[in-house]
XYZ file of C-alpha atoms in Angstrom:
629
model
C 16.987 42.358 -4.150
C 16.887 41.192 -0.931
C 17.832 37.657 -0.175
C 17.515 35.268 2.536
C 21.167 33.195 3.124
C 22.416 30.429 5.504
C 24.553 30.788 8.258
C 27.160 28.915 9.805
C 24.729 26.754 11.896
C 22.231 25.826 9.141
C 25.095 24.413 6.931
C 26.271 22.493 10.424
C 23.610 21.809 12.471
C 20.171 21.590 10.470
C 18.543 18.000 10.007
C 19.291 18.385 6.317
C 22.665 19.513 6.503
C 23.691 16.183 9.397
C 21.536 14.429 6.899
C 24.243 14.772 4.276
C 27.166 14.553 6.132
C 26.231 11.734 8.087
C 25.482 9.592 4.582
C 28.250 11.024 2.921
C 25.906 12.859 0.249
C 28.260 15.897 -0.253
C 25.149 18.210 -1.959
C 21.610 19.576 -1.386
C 21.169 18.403 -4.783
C 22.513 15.052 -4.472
C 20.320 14.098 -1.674
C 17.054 15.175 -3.316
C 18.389 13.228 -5.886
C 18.696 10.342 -3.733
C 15.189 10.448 -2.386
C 13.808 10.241 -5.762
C 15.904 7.866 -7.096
C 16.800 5.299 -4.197
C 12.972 5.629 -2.515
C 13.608 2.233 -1.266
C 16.813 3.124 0.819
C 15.762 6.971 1.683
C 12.208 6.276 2.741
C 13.167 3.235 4.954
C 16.262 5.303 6.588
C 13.706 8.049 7.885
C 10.911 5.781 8.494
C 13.475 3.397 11.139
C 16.354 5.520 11.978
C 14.859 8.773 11.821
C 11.382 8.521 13.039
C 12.133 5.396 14.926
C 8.429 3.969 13.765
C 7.000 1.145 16.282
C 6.243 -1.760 13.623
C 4.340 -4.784 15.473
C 5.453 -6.982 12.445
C 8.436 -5.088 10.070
C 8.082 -4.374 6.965
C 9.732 -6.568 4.496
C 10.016 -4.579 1.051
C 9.548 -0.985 1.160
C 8.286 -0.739 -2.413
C 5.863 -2.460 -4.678
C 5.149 -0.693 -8.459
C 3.392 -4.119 -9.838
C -0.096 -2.252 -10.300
C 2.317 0.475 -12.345
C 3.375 3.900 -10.672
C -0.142 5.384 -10.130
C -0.389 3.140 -7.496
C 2.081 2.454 -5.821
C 2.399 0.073 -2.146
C 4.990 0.845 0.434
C 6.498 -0.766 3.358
C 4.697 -4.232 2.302
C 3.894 -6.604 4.948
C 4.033 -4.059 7.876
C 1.930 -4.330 10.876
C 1.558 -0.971 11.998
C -1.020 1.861 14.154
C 0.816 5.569 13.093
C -1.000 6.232 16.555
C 0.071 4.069 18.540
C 3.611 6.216 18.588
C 3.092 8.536 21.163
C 5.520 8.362 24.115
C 3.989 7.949 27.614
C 5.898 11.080 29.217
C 5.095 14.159 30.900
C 6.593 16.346 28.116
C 4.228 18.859 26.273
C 2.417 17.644 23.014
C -0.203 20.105 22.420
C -0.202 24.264 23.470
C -3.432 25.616 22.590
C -5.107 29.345 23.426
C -8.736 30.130 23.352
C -9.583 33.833 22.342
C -10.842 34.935 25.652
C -7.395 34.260 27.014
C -7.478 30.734 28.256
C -4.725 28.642 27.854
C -3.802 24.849 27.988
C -1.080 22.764 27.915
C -1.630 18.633 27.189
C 1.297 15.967 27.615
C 2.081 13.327 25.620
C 0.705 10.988 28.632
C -2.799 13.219 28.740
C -3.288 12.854 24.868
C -2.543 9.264 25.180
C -4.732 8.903 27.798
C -7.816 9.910 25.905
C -6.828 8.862 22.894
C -7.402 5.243 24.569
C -10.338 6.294 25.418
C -11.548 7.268 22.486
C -10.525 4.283 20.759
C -11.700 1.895 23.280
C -15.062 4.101 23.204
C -15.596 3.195 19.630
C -14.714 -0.495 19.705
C -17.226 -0.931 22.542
C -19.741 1.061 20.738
C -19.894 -1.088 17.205
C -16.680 0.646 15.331
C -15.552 -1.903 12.983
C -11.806 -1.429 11.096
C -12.344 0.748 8.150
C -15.804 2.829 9.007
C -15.393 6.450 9.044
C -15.454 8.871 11.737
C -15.932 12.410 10.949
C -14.665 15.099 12.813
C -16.266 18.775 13.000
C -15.025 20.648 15.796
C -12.198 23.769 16.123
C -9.104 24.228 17.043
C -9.639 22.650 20.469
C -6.734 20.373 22.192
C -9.734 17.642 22.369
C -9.258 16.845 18.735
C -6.190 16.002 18.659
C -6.835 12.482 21.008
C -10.312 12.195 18.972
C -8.193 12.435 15.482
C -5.696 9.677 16.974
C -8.204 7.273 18.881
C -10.214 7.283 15.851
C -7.211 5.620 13.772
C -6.009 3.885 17.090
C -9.431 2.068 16.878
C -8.902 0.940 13.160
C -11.407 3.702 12.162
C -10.964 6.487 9.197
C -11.405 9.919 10.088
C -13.213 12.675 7.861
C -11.867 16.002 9.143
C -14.441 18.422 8.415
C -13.534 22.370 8.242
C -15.503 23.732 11.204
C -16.814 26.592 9.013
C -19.133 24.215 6.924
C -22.485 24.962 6.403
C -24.868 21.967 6.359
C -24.497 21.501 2.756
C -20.762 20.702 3.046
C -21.147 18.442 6.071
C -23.850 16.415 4.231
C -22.054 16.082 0.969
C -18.978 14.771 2.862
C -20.594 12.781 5.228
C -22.866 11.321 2.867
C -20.315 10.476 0.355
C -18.047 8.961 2.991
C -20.882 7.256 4.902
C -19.579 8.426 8.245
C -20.882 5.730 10.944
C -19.952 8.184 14.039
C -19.690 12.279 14.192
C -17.317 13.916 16.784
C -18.551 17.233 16.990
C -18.434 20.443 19.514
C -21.481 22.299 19.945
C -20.172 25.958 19.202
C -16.990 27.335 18.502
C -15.640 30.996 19.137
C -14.769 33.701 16.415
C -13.859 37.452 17.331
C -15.597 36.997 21.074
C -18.830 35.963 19.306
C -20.238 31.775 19.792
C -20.909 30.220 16.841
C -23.664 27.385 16.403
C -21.841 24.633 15.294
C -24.178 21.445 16.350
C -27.156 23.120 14.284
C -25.177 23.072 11.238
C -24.076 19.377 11.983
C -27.696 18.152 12.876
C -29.273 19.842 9.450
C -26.385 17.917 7.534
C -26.380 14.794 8.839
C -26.192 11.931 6.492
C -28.725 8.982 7.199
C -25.458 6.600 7.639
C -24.862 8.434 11.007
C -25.476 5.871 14.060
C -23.734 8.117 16.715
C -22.846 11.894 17.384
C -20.107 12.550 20.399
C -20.906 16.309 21.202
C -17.297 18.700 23.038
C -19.846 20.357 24.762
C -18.662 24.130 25.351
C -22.320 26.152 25.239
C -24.715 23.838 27.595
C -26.678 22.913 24.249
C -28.300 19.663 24.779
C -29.745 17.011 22.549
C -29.672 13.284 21.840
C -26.149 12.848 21.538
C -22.596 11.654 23.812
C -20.790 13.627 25.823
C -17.059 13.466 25.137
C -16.167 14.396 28.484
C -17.931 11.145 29.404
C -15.990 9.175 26.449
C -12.637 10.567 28.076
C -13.625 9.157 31.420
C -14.403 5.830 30.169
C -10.805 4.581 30.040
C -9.679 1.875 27.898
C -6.295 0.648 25.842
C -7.923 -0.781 22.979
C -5.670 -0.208 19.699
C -5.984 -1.869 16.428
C -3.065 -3.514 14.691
C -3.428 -2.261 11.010
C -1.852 -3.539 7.558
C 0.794 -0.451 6.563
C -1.687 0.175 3.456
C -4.525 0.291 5.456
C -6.816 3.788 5.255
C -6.481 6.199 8.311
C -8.169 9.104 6.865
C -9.737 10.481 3.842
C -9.517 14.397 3.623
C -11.856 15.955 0.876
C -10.606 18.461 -1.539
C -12.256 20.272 -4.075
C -12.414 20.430 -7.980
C -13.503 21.859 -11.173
C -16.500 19.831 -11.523
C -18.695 17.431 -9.540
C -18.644 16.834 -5.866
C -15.531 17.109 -3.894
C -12.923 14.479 -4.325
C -12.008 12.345 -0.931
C -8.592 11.753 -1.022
C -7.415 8.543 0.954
C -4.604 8.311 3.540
C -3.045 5.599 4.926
C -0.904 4.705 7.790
C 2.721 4.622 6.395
C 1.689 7.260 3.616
C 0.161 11.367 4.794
C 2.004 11.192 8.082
C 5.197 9.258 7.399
C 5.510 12.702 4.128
C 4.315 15.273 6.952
C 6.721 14.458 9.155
C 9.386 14.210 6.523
C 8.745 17.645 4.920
C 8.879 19.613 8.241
C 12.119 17.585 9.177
C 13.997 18.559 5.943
C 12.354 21.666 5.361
C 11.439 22.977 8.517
C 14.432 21.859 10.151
C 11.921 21.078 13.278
C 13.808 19.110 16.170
C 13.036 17.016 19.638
C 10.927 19.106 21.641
C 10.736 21.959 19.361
C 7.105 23.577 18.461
C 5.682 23.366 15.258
C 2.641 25.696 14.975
C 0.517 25.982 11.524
C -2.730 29.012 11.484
C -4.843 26.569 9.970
C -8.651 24.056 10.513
C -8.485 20.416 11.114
C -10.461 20.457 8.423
C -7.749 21.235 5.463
C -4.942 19.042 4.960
C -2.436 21.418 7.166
C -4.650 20.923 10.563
C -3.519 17.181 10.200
C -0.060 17.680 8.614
C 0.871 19.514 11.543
C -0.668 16.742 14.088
C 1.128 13.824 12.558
C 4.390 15.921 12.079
C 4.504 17.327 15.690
C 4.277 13.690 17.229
C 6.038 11.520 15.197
C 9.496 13.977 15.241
C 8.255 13.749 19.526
C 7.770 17.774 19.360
C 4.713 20.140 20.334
C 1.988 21.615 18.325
C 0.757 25.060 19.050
C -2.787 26.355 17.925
C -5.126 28.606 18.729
C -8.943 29.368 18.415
C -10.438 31.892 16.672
C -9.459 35.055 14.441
C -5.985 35.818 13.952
C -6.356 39.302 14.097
C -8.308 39.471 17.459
C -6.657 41.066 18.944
C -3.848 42.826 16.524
C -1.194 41.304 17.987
C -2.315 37.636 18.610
C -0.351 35.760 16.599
C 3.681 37.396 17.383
C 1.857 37.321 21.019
C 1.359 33.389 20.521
C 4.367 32.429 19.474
C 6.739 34.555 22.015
C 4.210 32.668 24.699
C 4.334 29.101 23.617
C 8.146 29.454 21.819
C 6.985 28.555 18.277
C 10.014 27.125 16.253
C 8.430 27.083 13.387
C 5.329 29.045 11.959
C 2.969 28.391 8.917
C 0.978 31.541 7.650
C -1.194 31.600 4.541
C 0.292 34.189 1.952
C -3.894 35.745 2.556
C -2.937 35.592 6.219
C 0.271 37.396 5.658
C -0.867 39.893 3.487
C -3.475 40.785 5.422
C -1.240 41.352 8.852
C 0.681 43.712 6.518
C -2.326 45.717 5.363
C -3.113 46.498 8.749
C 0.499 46.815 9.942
C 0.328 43.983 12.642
C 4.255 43.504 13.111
C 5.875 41.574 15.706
C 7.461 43.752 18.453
C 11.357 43.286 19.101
C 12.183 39.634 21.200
C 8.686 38.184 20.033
C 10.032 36.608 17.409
C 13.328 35.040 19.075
C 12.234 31.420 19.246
C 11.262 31.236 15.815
C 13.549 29.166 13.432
C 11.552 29.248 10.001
C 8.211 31.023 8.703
C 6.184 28.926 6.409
C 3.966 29.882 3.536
C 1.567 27.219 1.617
C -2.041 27.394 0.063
C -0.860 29.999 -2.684
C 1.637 32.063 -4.191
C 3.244 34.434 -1.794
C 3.575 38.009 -3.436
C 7.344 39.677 -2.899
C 5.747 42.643 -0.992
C 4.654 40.065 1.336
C 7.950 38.144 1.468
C 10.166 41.234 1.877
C 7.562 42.339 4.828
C 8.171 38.665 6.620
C 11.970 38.819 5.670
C 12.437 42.424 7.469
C 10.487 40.925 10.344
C 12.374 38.154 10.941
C 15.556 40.833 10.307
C 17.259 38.527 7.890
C 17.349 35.669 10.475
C 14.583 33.607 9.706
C 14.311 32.035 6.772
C 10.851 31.887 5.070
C 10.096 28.121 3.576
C 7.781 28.657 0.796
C 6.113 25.442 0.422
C 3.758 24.229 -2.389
C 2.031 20.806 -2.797
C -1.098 19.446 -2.281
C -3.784 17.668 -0.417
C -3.224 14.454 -2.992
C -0.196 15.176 -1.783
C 0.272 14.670 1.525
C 2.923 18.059 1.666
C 5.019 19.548 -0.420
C 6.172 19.022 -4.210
C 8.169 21.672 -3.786
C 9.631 23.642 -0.363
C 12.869 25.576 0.558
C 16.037 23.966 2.724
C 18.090 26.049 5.017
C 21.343 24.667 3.314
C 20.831 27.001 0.274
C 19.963 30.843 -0.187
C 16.230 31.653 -0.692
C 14.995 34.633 -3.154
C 11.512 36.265 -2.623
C 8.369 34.164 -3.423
C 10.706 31.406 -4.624
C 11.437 27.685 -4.005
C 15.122 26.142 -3.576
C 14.308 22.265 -4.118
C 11.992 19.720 -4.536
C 10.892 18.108 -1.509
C 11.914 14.713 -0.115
C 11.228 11.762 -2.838
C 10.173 14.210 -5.417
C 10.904 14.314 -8.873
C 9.461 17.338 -10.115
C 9.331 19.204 -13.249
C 7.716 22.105 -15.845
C 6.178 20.484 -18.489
C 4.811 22.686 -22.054
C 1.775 21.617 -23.705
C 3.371 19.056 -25.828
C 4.999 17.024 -22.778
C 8.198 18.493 -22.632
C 10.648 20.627 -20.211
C 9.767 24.065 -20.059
C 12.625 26.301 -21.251
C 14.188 28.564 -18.233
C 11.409 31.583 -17.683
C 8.969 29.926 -19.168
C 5.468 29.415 -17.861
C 4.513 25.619 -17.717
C 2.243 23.218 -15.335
C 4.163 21.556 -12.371
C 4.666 17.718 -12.917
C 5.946 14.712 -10.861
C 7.762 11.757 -12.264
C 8.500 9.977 -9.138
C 6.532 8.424 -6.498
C 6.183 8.893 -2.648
C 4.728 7.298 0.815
C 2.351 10.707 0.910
C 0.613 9.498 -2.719
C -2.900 9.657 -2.240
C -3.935 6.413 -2.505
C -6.943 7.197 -5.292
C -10.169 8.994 -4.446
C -12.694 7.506 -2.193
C -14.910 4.814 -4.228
C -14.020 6.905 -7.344
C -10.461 5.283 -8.742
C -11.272 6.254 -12.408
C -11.444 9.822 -11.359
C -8.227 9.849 -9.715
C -6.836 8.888 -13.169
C -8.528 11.245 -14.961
C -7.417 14.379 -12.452
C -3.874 13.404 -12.223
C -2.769 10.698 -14.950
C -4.618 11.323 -18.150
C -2.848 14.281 -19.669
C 0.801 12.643 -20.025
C 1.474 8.892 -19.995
C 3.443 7.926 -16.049
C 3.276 11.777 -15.233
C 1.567 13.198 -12.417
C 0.337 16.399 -13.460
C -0.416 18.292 -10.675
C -2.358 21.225 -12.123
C 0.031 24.290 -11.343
C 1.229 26.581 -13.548
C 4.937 27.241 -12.610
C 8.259 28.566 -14.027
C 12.246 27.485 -13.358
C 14.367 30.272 -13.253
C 18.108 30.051 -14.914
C 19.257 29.219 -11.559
C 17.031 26.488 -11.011
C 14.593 28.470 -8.868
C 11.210 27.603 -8.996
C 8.028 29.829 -8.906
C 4.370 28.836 -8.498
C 2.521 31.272 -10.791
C -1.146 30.046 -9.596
C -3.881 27.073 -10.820
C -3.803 25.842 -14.206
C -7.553 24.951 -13.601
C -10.232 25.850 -12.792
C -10.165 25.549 -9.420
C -10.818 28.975 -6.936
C -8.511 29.607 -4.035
C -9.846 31.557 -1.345
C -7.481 32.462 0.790
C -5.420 28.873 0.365
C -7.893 27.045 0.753
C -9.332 25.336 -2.778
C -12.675 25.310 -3.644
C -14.458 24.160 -6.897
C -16.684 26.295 -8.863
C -18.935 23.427 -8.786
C -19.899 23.461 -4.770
C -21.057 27.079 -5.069
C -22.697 26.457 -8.627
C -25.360 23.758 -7.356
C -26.385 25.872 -4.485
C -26.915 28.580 -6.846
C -28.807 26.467 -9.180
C -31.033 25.251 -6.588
C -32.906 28.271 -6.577
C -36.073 29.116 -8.517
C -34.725 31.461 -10.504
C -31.555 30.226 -11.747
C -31.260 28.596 -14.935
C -28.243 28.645 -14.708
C -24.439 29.642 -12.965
C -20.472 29.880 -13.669
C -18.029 30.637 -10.732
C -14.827 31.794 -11.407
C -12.201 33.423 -9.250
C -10.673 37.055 -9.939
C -7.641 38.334 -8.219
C -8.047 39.912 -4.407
C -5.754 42.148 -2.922
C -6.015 39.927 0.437
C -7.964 36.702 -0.174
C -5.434 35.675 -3.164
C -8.754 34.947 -4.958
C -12.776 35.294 -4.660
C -15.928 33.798 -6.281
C -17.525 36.230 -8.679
C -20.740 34.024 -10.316
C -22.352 34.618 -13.340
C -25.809 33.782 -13.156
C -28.755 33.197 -15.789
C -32.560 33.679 -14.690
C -35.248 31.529 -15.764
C -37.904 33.004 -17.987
C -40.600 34.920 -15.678
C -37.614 36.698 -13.232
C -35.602 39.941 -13.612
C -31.936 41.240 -12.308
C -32.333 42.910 -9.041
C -29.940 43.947 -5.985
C -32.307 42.128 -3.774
C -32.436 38.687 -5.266
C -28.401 38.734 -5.773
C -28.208 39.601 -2.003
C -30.805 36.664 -1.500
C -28.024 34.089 -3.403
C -24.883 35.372 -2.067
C -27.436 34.530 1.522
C -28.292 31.156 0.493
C -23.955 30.210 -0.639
C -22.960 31.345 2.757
C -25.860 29.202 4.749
C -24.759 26.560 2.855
C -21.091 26.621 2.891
C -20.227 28.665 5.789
C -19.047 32.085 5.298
C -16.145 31.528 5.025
C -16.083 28.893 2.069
C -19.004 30.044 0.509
C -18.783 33.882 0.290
C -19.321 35.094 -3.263
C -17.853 38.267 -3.783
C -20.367 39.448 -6.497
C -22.893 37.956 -9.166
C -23.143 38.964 -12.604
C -26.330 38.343 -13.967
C -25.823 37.354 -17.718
C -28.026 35.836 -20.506
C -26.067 33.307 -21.691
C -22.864 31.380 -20.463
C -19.915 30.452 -23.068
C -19.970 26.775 -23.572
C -18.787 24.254 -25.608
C -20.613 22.488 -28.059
C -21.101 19.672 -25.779
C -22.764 21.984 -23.228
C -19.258 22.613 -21.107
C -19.437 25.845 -19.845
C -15.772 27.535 -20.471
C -14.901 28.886 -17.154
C -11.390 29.318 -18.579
C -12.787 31.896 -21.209
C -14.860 33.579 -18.729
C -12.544 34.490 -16.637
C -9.909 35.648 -18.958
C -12.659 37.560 -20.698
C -13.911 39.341 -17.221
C -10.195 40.716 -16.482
C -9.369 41.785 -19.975
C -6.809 39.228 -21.127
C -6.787 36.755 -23.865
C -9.398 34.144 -23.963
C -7.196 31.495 -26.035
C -8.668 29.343 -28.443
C -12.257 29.566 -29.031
C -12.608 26.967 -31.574
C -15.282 24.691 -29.433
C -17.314 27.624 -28.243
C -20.932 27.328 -29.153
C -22.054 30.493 -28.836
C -19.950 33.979 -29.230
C -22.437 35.939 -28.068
C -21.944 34.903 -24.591
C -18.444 36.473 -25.069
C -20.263 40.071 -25.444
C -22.500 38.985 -22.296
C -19.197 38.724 -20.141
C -17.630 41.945 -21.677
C -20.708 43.749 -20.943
C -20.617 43.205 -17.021
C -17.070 43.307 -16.840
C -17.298 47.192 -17.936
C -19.803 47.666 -15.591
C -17.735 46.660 -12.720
C-alpha cells in the first residue's frame, strides 16, 4: 500500500514541527496532548504570539467552565473586532477567476477599504450590534469586504449557499430575522446566468428592512447598489466583547428546521486559522484556496484563515469542471499552497480523467479533503498526482465545529483515507454503545471530551436543542454523530453519519428540508428521505412517498415533486434522485418514522432492532420497491 511520508523539510521547517521544537514538546503526540490538556496556555500562545491578535482591551483569563463544559467562555474580558485585523498593505488578499476568463486580484488595503465602507454603510443606515446580515451572493471578491464590514459594524452575518431556492432563504432568514440582505443579482454556472435576486425576493422574510444588490445582470428593483455602498467611504468599526456573536452559519439535521449554529469573535476564526496552521502548514503570504460556497462553513473557514495567518485566498466562480482543466489551471495561475477538494469533487475529476499536467501542481504544499469520507481509489489517484510529494490532509469535523476534530500533520506518515491526529485542542475518541472506548478495528461514533475556542456557542434561540444534538447521549461527552474506527496504530477512519443526516456531495442536508416540501403537495400524505450510496455524490436523496386517498403512482406526478424539491431548494441541495411511492412508512409507535430501518432495508442489510416498530408491513412496502430498482 501506498503511503504518503515526511521529508526532511516537514520534520524541520513546517509550523508544527518549529511548533515543537521551539516549546520544547519533543512529539506530535505530546503537543496534541498539550492543546487538550493546557487549553489555557496553548490557545493563548497562538492567539498572541502566533496570530498576533489586535485586542483593544486584553484578555484577562483565557478560560471560564463555571456554566460546566457545554458552554464554555474564552479569552474573558477581551475587547476585540476579528475584523479589524487586516493589515493596510499593498500585498494580495483575495485571487478570484470568473468562468468567462476574468480575473482579479484585491489587496489587503482594497478589502479594507470597502470593508469600511460597508461597515460604516450599515451604522449610518440603522445597524445596531447584534442584528443579522445575511449574505447570498457567489464566489465574488465583493463578499469577502461585505462578510468582514458586516462583523466590523457589530453585525452577525447569515451566509447563505447561493444555490438556495426561496424556501431555504426564507427559512433561514426568517428564523434568524435578518434586518439587511447583501445579495448579487445573478451568478454564473457552466457559461449560463443564473437568477439569483428572484429567488431572494420570493424568500424574503418580513424582518427584512434593506436589500444591497452586486449588481452583475442590469436587473433593477427597489434595492442598494453595492457599488454605491463601496463609494460611500467610512472607518466606522465596532469594539466587541470576545464572546460576542459574529456569525451564525445554519446546518442541517435529522428533524425540524435547520439548526443555526453561533460564532463568535475569538471562537470559528481563532479554530480556522489554527487548523490550517497546524495542519495545512499554510505560511505568510502563502495561498490557501478551498472549492467551496460562502454559504457552508468552508467558504468562511477559508476567509478567516487566509487573513488572520496575513496570506491570500484563491476562489473561483462557477463549475469546476468548465472547462476540464480549470481547477490544476487555477492553481498553477494563482500559486495555490494549499488546496481543499470535496472527496465528490475528487472523485468526480477522476471519473472523467481531469489530471493535472506536469509543473501545474509545483506550488502546491498540501491537498485537503473534508465534507465526507474519501474512498482509497480516490486517495491513491490524488497521491500519484501529487507524485508522492504532496501530502493529502484528510480533515473531518464539523460546522458546530468550527474545523476539524480530526486532520493529518506533515510531521507523521499518512495512509489512504486515514487521519494521523486529532486536531489542535481536541480530545477525541470512539465510543461503543455503552460509553466506552472502542476496541482497535472496531466501528464506534466519534466523541470529544475536551473543549475548544471553535465550540459552537449553542444554536440560535434554541439552547435546549443544542443539548439534545450533542450532550444527551453520554454525560460531559460531545458526541459528534460519526461513526469511526482506530486502527492498531492509532489511525483513525471516518466510516460515514451515524444519523440520519444525507450528505450530498459534503454538504449535509436533513431529510426533514426535502420532506416538508414534499408534504406540501396535495397528494402527499406522507414522505421519508433517506440517502443511498452514489458513485460520485458520496450520497443522494431517494424519498419514499405515500399518496392521499383519491391519487395514484405515476411517472408524471414523481417528475412533478422531484420539480417542486429543486424550486425550492436549488438544484443543487434539493435534487432527489428518485421517489418510491409506498403505502405505508415504518414508524415507531409514537409515530417516528424509522429512517434508520428504511434505509438499511432499501440496500439489503440488516435493519437492527425492530422492537418499537408499529407496523411490519411497511418493512414488505420498502422490500418491494427496493427489488424494483
Amino acid at each position: 500500500m501506498e503511503i504518503w511520508r515526511p521529508e526532511k523539510e516537514h520534520l524541520s521547517e513546517s509550523n508544527i514541527a518549529r511548533y515543537i521544537s521551539d516549546r520544547g514538546l519533543g512529539t506530535l503526540d505530546a503537543f496534541i496532548s498539550f492543546t487538550y490538556e493546557r487549553p489555557e496556555a496553548f490557545w493563548s500562545s497562538f492567539v498572541d504570539e502566533v496570530l498576533r491578535v489586535k485586542w483593544y482591551e486584553k484578555y484577562t483569563k483565557v478560560l471560564d467552565l463555571s456554566s460546566g463544559v457545554q458552554w464554555p467562555r474564552w479569552f474573558i474580558g477581551g475587547k476585540i473586532n476579528i475584523a479589524d485585523q487586516l493589515e493596510d498593505s499593498a500585498r494580495p488578499l483575495v485571487k478570484w477567476e470568473g468562468e468567462d476568463g476574468s480575473k482579479a486580484v484585491w489587496s489587503y488595503s482594497e478589502v479594507l477599504y470597502k470593508a469600511r465602507a460597508v461597515a460604516s454603510w450599515l451604522k449610518r443606515n440603522g445597524l445596531n450590534k447584534g442584528d443579522r446580515v445575511g449574505i447570498f451572493m457567489p464566489m465574488v471578491p465583493e463578499i469577502v469586504p461585505v462578510m468582514l464590514g458586516a462583523i466590523r459594524a457589530g453585525g452577525i452575518i447569515v451566509p447563505l449557499f447561493s444555490g438556495f431556492g426561496k424556501e431555504a432563504i426564507r427559512v433561514r432568514l426568517e428564523d434568524s430575522e435578518a434586518k439587511f440582505v447583501f445579495a448579487s443579482d445573478i451568478s454564473y454556472r457552466r457559461g449560463r446566468p443564473i437568477d439569483m435576486l428572484s429567488e431572494l425576493r420570493a424568500g424574503l422574510a418580513p424582518s427584512v428592512r434593506n436589500v444591497v444588490v452586486h449588481e452583475r445582470g442590469g436587473l433593477r428593483g427597489d434595492y442598494v447598489s453595492l457599488a454605491e455602498v463601496f463609494k460611500t467611504g467610512g472607518d466606522y468599526v465596532e469594539a466587541a466583547s470576545s464572546e460576542d456573536p459574529i456569525m451564525i452559519i445554519y446546518t442541517s439535521g435529522t428533524t425540524g428546521k435547520p439548526k443555526g449554529t453561533v460564532h463568535t469573535h475569538d471562537g470559528f476564526p481563532i479554530k480556522a486559522a489554527a487548523d490550517v496552521y497546524f495542519h495545512f502548514d499554510l505560511r505568510e503570504g502563502e495561498t490557501l484556496s478551498w472549492i467551496t460556497d460562502m454559504g457552508w462553513m468552508m467558504g468562511p473557514w477559508m476567509v478567516f484563515a487566509a487573513y488572520l495567518l496575513r496570506g491570500s485566498m484563491a476562489f473561483f466562480e462557477g463549475a469546476p469542471d468548465y472547462p476540464k482543466d480549470r481547477v490544476w489551471r487555477f492553481v498553477e495561475e494563482h500559486r495555490v499552497s494549499a488546496l481543499g477538494l470535496a472527496a465528490t469533487l475528487t472523485r468526480y475529476l477522476r471519473s472523467i480523467e481531469a489530471a493535472a499536467a506536469p509543473g501545474q501542481l509545483d506550488s502546491l504544499k498540501a491537498f485537503g479533503n473534508t465534507g465526507e469520507p474519501i474512498d482509497v481509489e480516490s486517495w491513491l489517484w490524488l497521491y500519484r498526482m501529487g507524485r508522492g510529494r504532496i501530502p493529502i490532509i484528510n480533515y473531518s469535523g464539523g460546522t458546530e465545529i468550527s474545523g476539524g476534530i480530526l486532520g493529518c500533520y506533515v510531521v507523521r506518515e499518512m495512509k489512504p483515507s486515514s487521519f494521523n491526529g486529532m486536531s489542535p485542542g481536541i480530545k477525541a475518541a470512539v465510543f461503543t454503545e455503552d460509553g466506552k472506548p472502542a476496541p482497535p478495528g472496531t466501528e464506534g461514533e466519534l466523541v470529544v471530551l475536551s473543549v475548544w475556542p471553535g465550540m459552537t456557542r449553542g444554536f440560535w434561540r434554541d439552547p435546549q436543542r443544542y443539548l439534545e444534538t450533542y450532550w444527551s447521549k453520554w454525560p460531559g461527552v460531545w458526541a459528534h454523530g460519526d461513526a469511526a474506527m482506530v486502527d492498531q496504530e492509532g489511525f483513525y477512519y471516518i466510516l460515514g453519519r451515524a444519523d440520519d443526516t444525507i450528505k450530498v456531495a459534503g454538504k449535509r442536508l436533513g431529510p426533514a428540508e426535502i420532506e416538508t416540501v414534499l408534504n406540501a403537495h396535495p397528494a402527499v400524505a406522507e414522505s421519508a428521505c433517506i440517502g443511498v450510496p452514489h458513485d460520485i455524490k458520496g450520497e443522494v436523496p431517494i424519498c419514499f412517498v405515500v399518496l392521499k386517498p383519491g391519487y395514484e403512482p405515476s411517472e408524471e406526478l414523481k417528475r412533478e415533486l422531484i420539480k417542486r424539491t429543486e424550486e425550492a431548494l436549488g438544484k443543487a441541495f434539493g435534487a432527489v434522485e428518485d421517489i418510491k411511492f409506498v403505502k405505508l412508512l415504518p414508524k415507531t409507535r409514537n409515530a417516528k418514522i424509522m429512517r434508520r430501518v428504511i434505509r438499511a432495508v432499501y440496500l439489503g442489510r440488516n435493519p437492527g432492532d425492530l422492537s418499537a416498530l408499529e407496523s411490519p408491513e411497511a418493512i414488505e412496502e420498502i422490500k418491494r420497491v427496493a427489488i424494483k430498482s
